Amino acid sequence: MMYIDFMGELFRINSKIKIIVWPKDHDPAHVHVIVRSEGIEFRVYLSDLSVEHITTDQLSSRDEKMVLAFIKNNLTFIKEKWHEIQKDQ
């Protein structure tokens, strides 16, 4: 996993899963998890780590749990970046 900070992209996991904060995005604070190669996108709300699926296709349960654990382990940093990105817009 690596920190990116390019156009709101915070992390890449396994080179295929992107965790992104879009500039000028709406409240409440959240990240987008995107797997373009599989046409998957969902939001994870930072207040309670709840998931909102945007696309019909979804990650496997195992991969989604791994992403949620990653977000939880980096939550303070992700919240700081979300506020920083939104403030700059």
CSV table of N, CA, C and O in Angstrom, one decimal:
chain,number,residue,atom,x,y,z
A,1,MET,N,0.8,-1.2,0.0
A,1,MET,CA,0.0,0.0,0.0
A,1,MET,C,0.9,1.2,0.0
A,1,MET,O,1.9,1.3,0.7
A,2,MET,N,0.5,2.2,-0.8
A,2,MET,CA,1.3,3.4,-0.8
A,2,MET,C,0.4,4.6,-0.8
A,2,MET,O,-0.7,4.7,-1.3
A,3,TYR,N,1.0,5.7,-0.2
A,3,TYR,CA,0.3,7.0,-0.2
A,3,TYR,C,0.6,7.7,-1.5
A,3,TYR,O,1.7,7.8,-1.9
A,4,ILE,N,-0.4,8.3,-2.1
A,4,ILE,CA,-0.3,8.8,-3.4
A,4,ILE,C,-0.4,10.4,-3.4
A,4,ILE,O,0.5,11.1,-3.9
A,5,ASP,N,-1.6,10.9,-3.0
A,5,ASP,CA,-1.9,12.3,-3.0
A,5,ASP,C,-1.8,13.0,-4.4
A,5,ASP,O,-1.1,13.9,-4.6
A,6,PHE,N,-2.4,12.4,-5.3
A,6,PHE,CA,-2.5,12.9,-6.7
A,6,PHE,C,-4.0,13.0,-7.0
A,6,PHE,O,-4.7,12.0,-7.1
A,7,MET,N,-4.4,14.3,-7.2
A,7,MET,CA,-5.8,14.5,-7.6
A,7,MET,C,-6.8,13.8,-6.6
A,7,MET,O,-7.8,13.3,-7.0
A,8,GLY,N,-6.5,13.9,-5.3
A,8,GLY,CA,-7.4,13.3,-4.3
A,8,GLY,C,-7.2,11.9,-4.0
A,8,GLY,O,-7.8,11.3,-3.1
A,9,GLU,N,-6.3,11.2,-4.8
A,9,GLU,CA,-6.0,9.8,-4.6
A,9,GLU,C,-5.1,9.7,-3.4
A,9,GLU,O,-4.0,10.2,-3.4
A,10,LEU,N,-5.6,9.0,-2.3
A,10,LEU,CA,-4.8,8.9,-1.1
A,10,LEU,C,-3.9,7.6,-1.1
A,10,LEU,O,-2.8,7.7,-0.7
A,11,PHE,N,-4.5,6.5,-1.5
A,11,PHE,CA,-3.8,5.2,-1.4
A,11,PHE,C,-4.2,4.3,-2.6
A,11,PHE,O,-5.3,4.5,-3.1
A,12,ARG,N,-3.3,3.4,-2.9
A,12,ARG,CA,-3.5,2.3,-3.7
A,12,ARG,C,-3.2,1.0,-2.9
A,12,ARG,O,-2.2,0.9,-2.3
A,13,ILE,N,-4.1,0.1,-3.0
A,13,ILE,CA,-3.9,-1.2,-2.3
A,13,ILE,C,-3.8,-2.3,-3.4
A,13,ILE,O,-4.7,-2.4,-4.3
A,14,ASN,N,-2.8,-3.0,-3.3
A,14,ASN,CA,-2.6,-4.1,-4.3
A,14,ASN,C,-2.6,-3.6,-5.8
A,14,ASN,O,-3.0,-4.3,-6.7
A,15,SER,N,-2.2,-2.4,-6.0
A,15,SER,CA,-2.1,-1.7,-7.3
A,15,SER,C,-3.5,-1.6,-8.0
A,15,SER,O,-3.5,-1.1,-9.1
A,16,LYS,N,-4.6,-2.1,-7.5
A,16,LYS,CA,-5.8,-2.1,-8.2
A,16,LYS,C,-6.9,-1.3,-7.5
A,16,LYS,O,-7.9,-0.8,-8.1
A,17,ILE,N,-6.8,-1.2,-6.2
A,17,ILE,CA,-7.9,-0.6,-5.4
A,17,ILE,C,-7.4,0.8,-5.0
A,17,ILE,O,-6.3,1.0,-4.4
A,18,LYS,N,-8.2,1.8,-5.4
A,18,LYS,CA,-7.8,3.2,-5.1
A,18,LYS,C,-8.8,3.7,-4.0
A,18,LYS,O,-10.0,3.5,-4.0
A,19,ILE,N,-8.2,4.5,-3.1
A,19,ILE,CA,-8.9,5.2,-2.1
A,19,ILE,C,-8.8,6.7,-2.4
A,19,ILE,O,-7.7,7.2,-2.4
A,20,ILE,N,-9.9,7.3,-2.6
A,20,ILE,CA,-9.9,8.7,-3.2
A,20,ILE,C,-10.8,9.6,-2.4
A,20,ILE,O,-11.9,9.2,-1.9
A,21,VAL,N,-10.4,10.9,-2.2
A,21,VAL,CA,-11.2,11.9,-1.7
A,21,VAL,C,-11.3,12.9,-2.9
A,21,VAL,O,-10.3,13.5,-3.4
A,22,TRP,N,-12.6,13.1,-3.4
A,22,TRP,CA,-12.8,14.1,-4.5
A,22,TRP,C,-12.8,15.5,-3.9
A,22,TRP,O,-13.5,15.7,-2.9
A,23,PRO,N,-12.1,16.4,-4.5
A,23,PRO,CA,-12.3,17.8,-4.2
A,23,PRO,C,-13.7,18.3,-4.4
A,23,PRO,O,-14.4,17.8,-5.3
A,24,LYS,N,-14.1,19.2,-3.5
A,24,LYS,CA,-15.5,19.8,-3.6
A,24,LYS,C,-16.6,18.8,-3.4
A,24,LYS,O,-17.7,18.9,-4.0
A,25,ASP,N,-16.3,17.7,-2.7
A,25,ASP,CA,-17.3,16.7,-2.4
A,25,ASP,C,-18.2,17.1,-1.3
A,25,ASP,O,-17.9,18.0,-0.5
A,26,HIS,N,-19.3,16.4,-1.2
A,26,HIS,CA,-20.3,16.7,-0.2
A,26,HIS,C,-20.0,16.1,1.2
A,26,HIS,O,-19.3,15.1,1.3
A,27,ASP,N,-20.6,16.7,2.2
A,27,ASP,CA,-20.6,16.1,3.5
A,27,ASP,C,-21.6,15.0,3.6
A,27,ASP,O,-22.5,15.0,2.7
A,28,PRO,N,-21.5,14.1,4.5
A,28,PRO,CA,-20.5,13.9,5.5
A,28,PRO,C,-19.2,13.4,4.9
A,28,PRO,O,-19.1,12.9,3.8
A,29,ALA,N,-18.1,13.5,5.7
A,29,ALA,CA,-16.8,13.1,5.2
A,29,ALA,C,-16.8,11.6,4.8
A,29,ALA,O,-17.3,10.8,5.6
A,30,HIS,N,-16.2,11.3,3.7
A,30,HIS,CA,-16.2,10.0,3.2
A,30,HIS,C,-15.0,9.8,2.1
A,30,HIS,O,-14.5,10.8,1.7
A,31,VAL,N,-14.7,8.6,1.8
A,31,VAL,CA,-13.8,8.3,0.8
A,31,VAL,C,-14.5,7.5,-0.3
A,31,VAL,O,-15.5,6.8,0.0
A,32,HIS,N,-14.0,7.5,-1.5
A,32,HIS,CA,-14.5,6.6,-2.6
A,32,HIS,C,-13.4,5.5,-2.7
A,32,HIS,O,-12.2,5.8,-2.7
A,33,VAL,N,-13.9,4.3,-2.8
A,33,VAL,CA,-13.1,3.2,-3.1
A,33,VAL,C,-13.4,2.7,-4.5
A,33,VAL,O,-14.6,2.4,-4.8
A,34,ILE,N,-12.4,2.7,-5.3
A,34,ILE,CA,-12.6,2.4,-6.8
A,34,ILE,C,-11.7,1.3,-7.2
A,34,ILE,O,-10.5,1.3,-7.0
A,35,VAL,N,-12.3,0.4,-7.9
A,35,VAL,CA,-11.6,-0.7,-8.6
A,35,VAL,C,-12.0,-0.6,-10.1
A,35,VAL,O,-13.0,-1.3,-10.5
A,36,ARG,N,-11.4,0.2,-10.8
A,36,ARG,CA,-11.8,0.5,-12.2
A,36,ARG,C,-11.8,-0.8,-13.1
A,36,ARG,O,-12.6,-1.0,-13.9
A,37,SER,N,-10.8,-1.6,-12.9
A,37,SER,CA,-10.6,-2.8,-13.7
A,37,SER,C,-11.8,-3.7,-13.6
A,37,SER,O,-12.1,-4.5,-14.5
A,38,GLU,N,-12.6,-3.6,-12.5
A,38,GLU,CA,-13.7,-4.4,-12.2
A,38,GLU,C,-15.0,-3.6,-12.2
A,38,GLU,O,-16.1,-4.2,-12.0
A,39,GLY,N,-14.9,-2.3,-12.5
A,39,GLY,CA,-16.1,-1.5,-12.5
A,39,GLY,C,-16.8,-1.4,-11.2
A,39,GLY,O,-18.0,-1.3,-11.1
A,40,ILE,N,-16.0,-1.3,-10.1
A,40,ILE,CA,-16.6,-1.3,-8.7
A,40,ILE,C,-16.3,0.1,-8.1
A,40,ILE,O,-15.2,0.6,-8.2
A,41,GLU,N,-17.3,0.6,-7.4
A,41,GLU,CA,-17.1,1.9,-6.6
A,41,GLU,C,-18.0,1.8,-5.5
A,41,GLU,O,-19.2,1.5,-5.6
A,42,PHE,N,-17.5,2.2,-4.3
A,42,PHE,CA,-18.4,2.4,-3.2
A,42,PHE,C,-17.8,3.5,-2.3
A,42,PHE,O,-16.6,3.9,-2.4
A,43,ARG,N,-18.7,4.1,-1.4
A,43,ARG,CA,-18.2,5.1,-0.5
A,43,ARG,C,-18.1,4.5,0.9
A,43,ARG,O,-18.9,3.6,1.3
A,44,VAL,N,-17.1,5.0,1.7
A,44,VAL,CA,-17.0,4.6,3.1
A,44,VAL,C,-17.1,5.9,3.9
A,44,VAL,O,-16.2,6.8,3.7
A,45,TYR,N,-18.1,6.0,4.7
A,45,TYR,CA,-18.3,7.2,5.5
A,45,TYR,C,-17.3,7.1,6.7
A,45,TYR,O,-17.3,6.1,7.4
A,46,LEU,N,-16.6,8.2,7.0
A,46,LEU,CA,-15.5,8.2,8.0
A,46,LEU,C,-16.1,8.2,9.4
A,46,LEU,O,-15.4,7.8,10.3
A,47,SER,N,-17.3,8.7,9.6
A,47,SER,CA,-17.8,8.8,11.0
A,47,SER,C,-18.1,7.4,11.6
A,47,SER,O,-17.9,7.2,12.8
A,48,ASP,N,-18.5,6.4,10.8
A,48,ASP,CA,-18.9,5.1,11.3
A,48,ASP,C,-18.4,4.0,10.4
A,48,ASP,O,-18.7,2.8,10.7
A,49,LEU,N,-17.7,4.3,9.4
A,49,LEU,CA,-17.1,3.3,8.4
A,49,LEU,C,-18.3,2.5,7.7
A,49,LEU,O,-18.1,1.4,7.3
A,50,SER,N,-19.4,3.1,7.6
A,50,SER,CA,-20.5,2.5,6.9
A,50,SER,C,-20.2,2.5,5.4
A,50,SER,O,-19.5,3.4,4.9
A,51,VAL,N,-20.7,1.6,4.6
A,51,VAL,CA,-20.5,1.5,3.2
A,51,VAL,C,-21.7,1.8,2.4
A,51,VAL,O,-22.8,1.3,2.8
A,52,GLU,N,-21.6,2.5,1.4
A,52,GLU,CA,-22.7,2.8,0.4
A,52,GLU,C,-22.2,2.4,-1.0
A,52,GLU,O,-21.2,3.0,-1.5
A,53,HIS,N,-22.8,1.3,-1.5
A,53,HIS,CA,-22.3,0.8,-2.8
A,53,HIS,C,-22.9,1.7,-3.9
A,53,HIS,O,-24.1,2.0,-3.9
A,54,ILE,N,-22.1,2.1,-4.8
A,54,ILE,CA,-22.5,3.0,-5.9
A,54,ILE,C,-22.7,2.1,-7.2
A,54,ILE,O,-23.6,2.4,-7.9
A,55,THR,N,-21.9,1.1,-7.4
A,55,THR,CA,-22.1,0.2,-8.5
A,55,THR,C,-22.8,-1.1,-8.1
A,55,THR,O,-22.7,-1.5,-6.9
A,56,THR,N,-23.3,-1.8,-9.0
A,56,THR,CA,-24.0,-3.1,-8.8
A,56,THR,C,-22.9,-4.1,-8.4
A,56,THR,O,-23.1,-4.9,-7.5
A,57,ASP,N,-21.8,-4.1,-9.2
A,57,ASP,CA,-20.7,-5.1,-8.9
A,57,ASP,C,-20.1,-4.6,-7.6
A,57,ASP,O,-20.0,-3.5,-7.2
A,58,GLN,N,-19.6,-5.6,-6.8
A,58,GLN,CA,-19.0,-5.4,-5.5
A,58,GLN,C,-17.8,-6.2,-5.3
A,58,GLN,O,-17.6,-7.2,-6.0
A,59,LEU,N,-16.9,-5.7,-4.4
A,59,LEU,CA,-15.7,-6.5,-4.1
A,59,LEU,C,-16.2,-7.8,-3.3
A,59,LEU,O,-17.2,-7.8,-2.7
A,60,SER,N,-15.3,-8.7,-3.3
A,60,SER,CA,-15.6,-9.9,-2.5
A,60,SER,C,-15.7,-9.4,-1.0
A,60,SER,O,-15.1,-8.4,-0.6
A,61,SER,N,-16.4,-10.2,-0.2
A,61,SER,CA,-16.5,-9.8,1.2
A,61,SER,C,-15.2,-9.7,1.9
A,61,SER,O,-14.9,-8.8,2.7
A,62,ARG,N,-14.3,-10.6,1.5
A,62,ARG,CA,-12.9,-10.6,2.1
A,62,ARG,C,-12.2,-9.4,1.7
A,62,ARG,O,-11.6,-8.7,2.6
A,63,ASP,N,-12.2,-9.0,0.5
A,63,ASP,CA,-11.5,-7.8,0.0
A,63,ASP,C,-12.1,-6.5,0.6
A,63,ASP,O,-11.4,-5.6,1.0
A,64,GLU,N,-13.5,-6.5,0.7
A,64,GLU,CA,-14.1,-5.3,1.3
A,64,GLU,C,-13.7,-5.2,2.8
A,64,GLU,O,-13.4,-4.1,3.3
A,65,LYS,N,-13.7,-6.3,3.5
A,65,LYS,CA,-13.2,-6.2,4.9
A,65,LYS,C,-11.8,-5.7,5.0
A,65,LYS,O,-11.5,-5.0,5.9
A,66,MET,N,-11.0,-6.2,4.1
A,66,MET,CA,-9.6,-5.7,4.1
A,66,MET,C,-9.5,-4.2,3.9
A,66,MET,O,-8.7,-3.5,4.6
A,67,VAL,N,-10.3,-3.7,2.9
A,67,VAL,CA,-10.3,-2.3,2.7
A,67,VAL,C,-10.8,-1.5,3.9
A,67,VAL,O,-10.2,-0.5,4.3
A,68,LEU,N,-11.8,-2.0,4.5
A,68,LEU,CA,-12.4,-1.3,5.7
A,68,LEU,C,-11.4,-1.3,6.9
A,68,LEU,O,-11.2,-0.3,7.6
A,69,ALA,N,-10.6,-2.4,7.0
A,69,ALA,CA,-9.6,-2.5,8.1
A,69,ALA,C,-8.5,-1.5,7.8
A,69,ALA,O,-8.0,-0.8,8.7
A,70,PHE,N,-8.1,-1.4,6.5
A,70,PHE,CA,-7.1,-0.5,6.1
A,70,PHE,C,-7.5,1.0,6.4
A,70,PHE,O,-6.8,1.8,7.0
A,71,ILE,N,-8.8,1.3,6.0
A,71,ILE,CA,-9.3,2.7,6.3
A,71,ILE,C,-9.3,2.9,7.8
A,71,ILE,O,-8.9,4.0,8.3
A,72,LYS,N,-9.8,1.9,8.6
A,72,LYS,CA,-9.8,2.1,10.1
A,72,LYS,C,-8.4,2.3,10.6
A,72,LYS,O,-8.2,3.2,11.5
A,73,ASN,N,-7.4,1.6,10.1
A,73,ASN,CA,-6.1,1.7,10.6
A,73,ASN,C,-5.4,3.1,10.3
A,73,ASN,O,-4.4,3.5,10.9
A,74,ASN,N,-6.0,3.7,9.2
A,74,ASN,CA,-5.4,5.0,8.8
A,74,ASN,C,-6.4,6.1,8.9
A,74,ASN,O,-6.3,7.2,8.3
A,75,LEU,N,-7.4,5.9,9.8
A,75,LEU,CA,-8.6,6.9,9.9
A,75,LEU,C,-8.2,8.3,10.2
A,75,LEU,O,-8.7,9.2,9.6
A,76,THR,N,-7.3,8.5,11.2
A,76,THR,CA,-6.9,9.8,11.6
A,76,THR,C,-6.3,10.6,10.4
A,76,THR,O,-6.7,11.7,10.1
A,77,PHE,N,-5.4,9.9,9.7
A,77,PHE,CA,-4.7,10.5,8.5
A,77,PHE,C,-5.7,10.8,7.4
A,77,PHE,O,-5.7,11.9,6.8
A,78,ILE,N,-6.6,9.9,7.2
A,78,ILE,CA,-7.6,10.1,6.1
A,78,ILE,C,-8.6,11.2,6.4
A,78,ILE,O,-8.9,12.0,5.6
A,79,LYS,N,-9.0,11.3,7.7
A,79,LYS,CA,-9.9,12.4,8.1
A,79,LYS,C,-9.1,13.8,7.9
A,79,LYS,O,-9.7,14.7,7.4
A,80,GLU,N,-7.9,13.8,8.3
A,80,GLU,CA,-7.1,15.1,8.1
A,80,GLU,C,-7.0,15.4,6.6
A,80,GLU,O,-7.2,16.6,6.3
A,81,LYS,N,-6.7,14.5,5.8
A,81,LYS,CA,-6.6,14.7,4.3
A,81,LYS,C,-8.0,15.1,3.8
A,81,LYS,O,-8.0,16.0,2.9
A,82,TRP,N,-9.1,14.5,4.2
A,82,TRP,CA,-10.4,14.9,3.7
A,82,TRP,C,-10.7,16.4,4.0
A,82,TRP,O,-11.0,17.1,3.1
A,83,HIS,N,-10.4,16.8,5.2
A,83,HIS,CA,-10.7,18.2,5.6
A,83,HIS,C,-9.7,19.1,4.9
A,83,HIS,O,-10.1,20.2,4.4
A,84,GLU,N,-8.5,18.7,4.7
A,84,GLU,CA,-7.5,19.6,4.0
A,84,GLU,C,-7.9,19.7,2.5
A,84,GLU,O,-7.9,20.8,2.0
A,85,ILE,N,-8.3,18.7,1.9
A,85,ILE,CA,-8.7,18.7,0.5
A,85,ILE,C,-9.9,19.6,0.3
A,85,ILE,O,-10.0,20.4,-0.6
A,86,GLN,N,-10.9,19.4,1.2
A,86,GLN,CA,-12.2,20.2,1.0
A,86,GLN,C,-11.9,21.7,1.4
A,86,GLN,O,-12.5,22.5,0.7
A,87,LYS,N,-11.0,21.9,2.3
A,87,LYS,CA,-10.8,23.3,2.7
A,87,LYS,C,-10.1,24.1,1.6
A,87,LYS,O,-10.3,25.3,1.4
A,88,ASP,N,-9.2,23.4,0.8
A,88,ASP,CA,-8.5,24.0,-0.3
A,88,ASP,C,-9.3,24.3,-1.5
A,88,ASP,O,-8.9,25.0,-2.4
A,89,GLN,N,-10.6,23.9,-1.5
A,89,GLN,CA,-11.4,24.1,-2.7
A,89,GLN,C,-12.2,25.3,-2.6
A,89,GLN,O,-12.9,25.7,-1.8
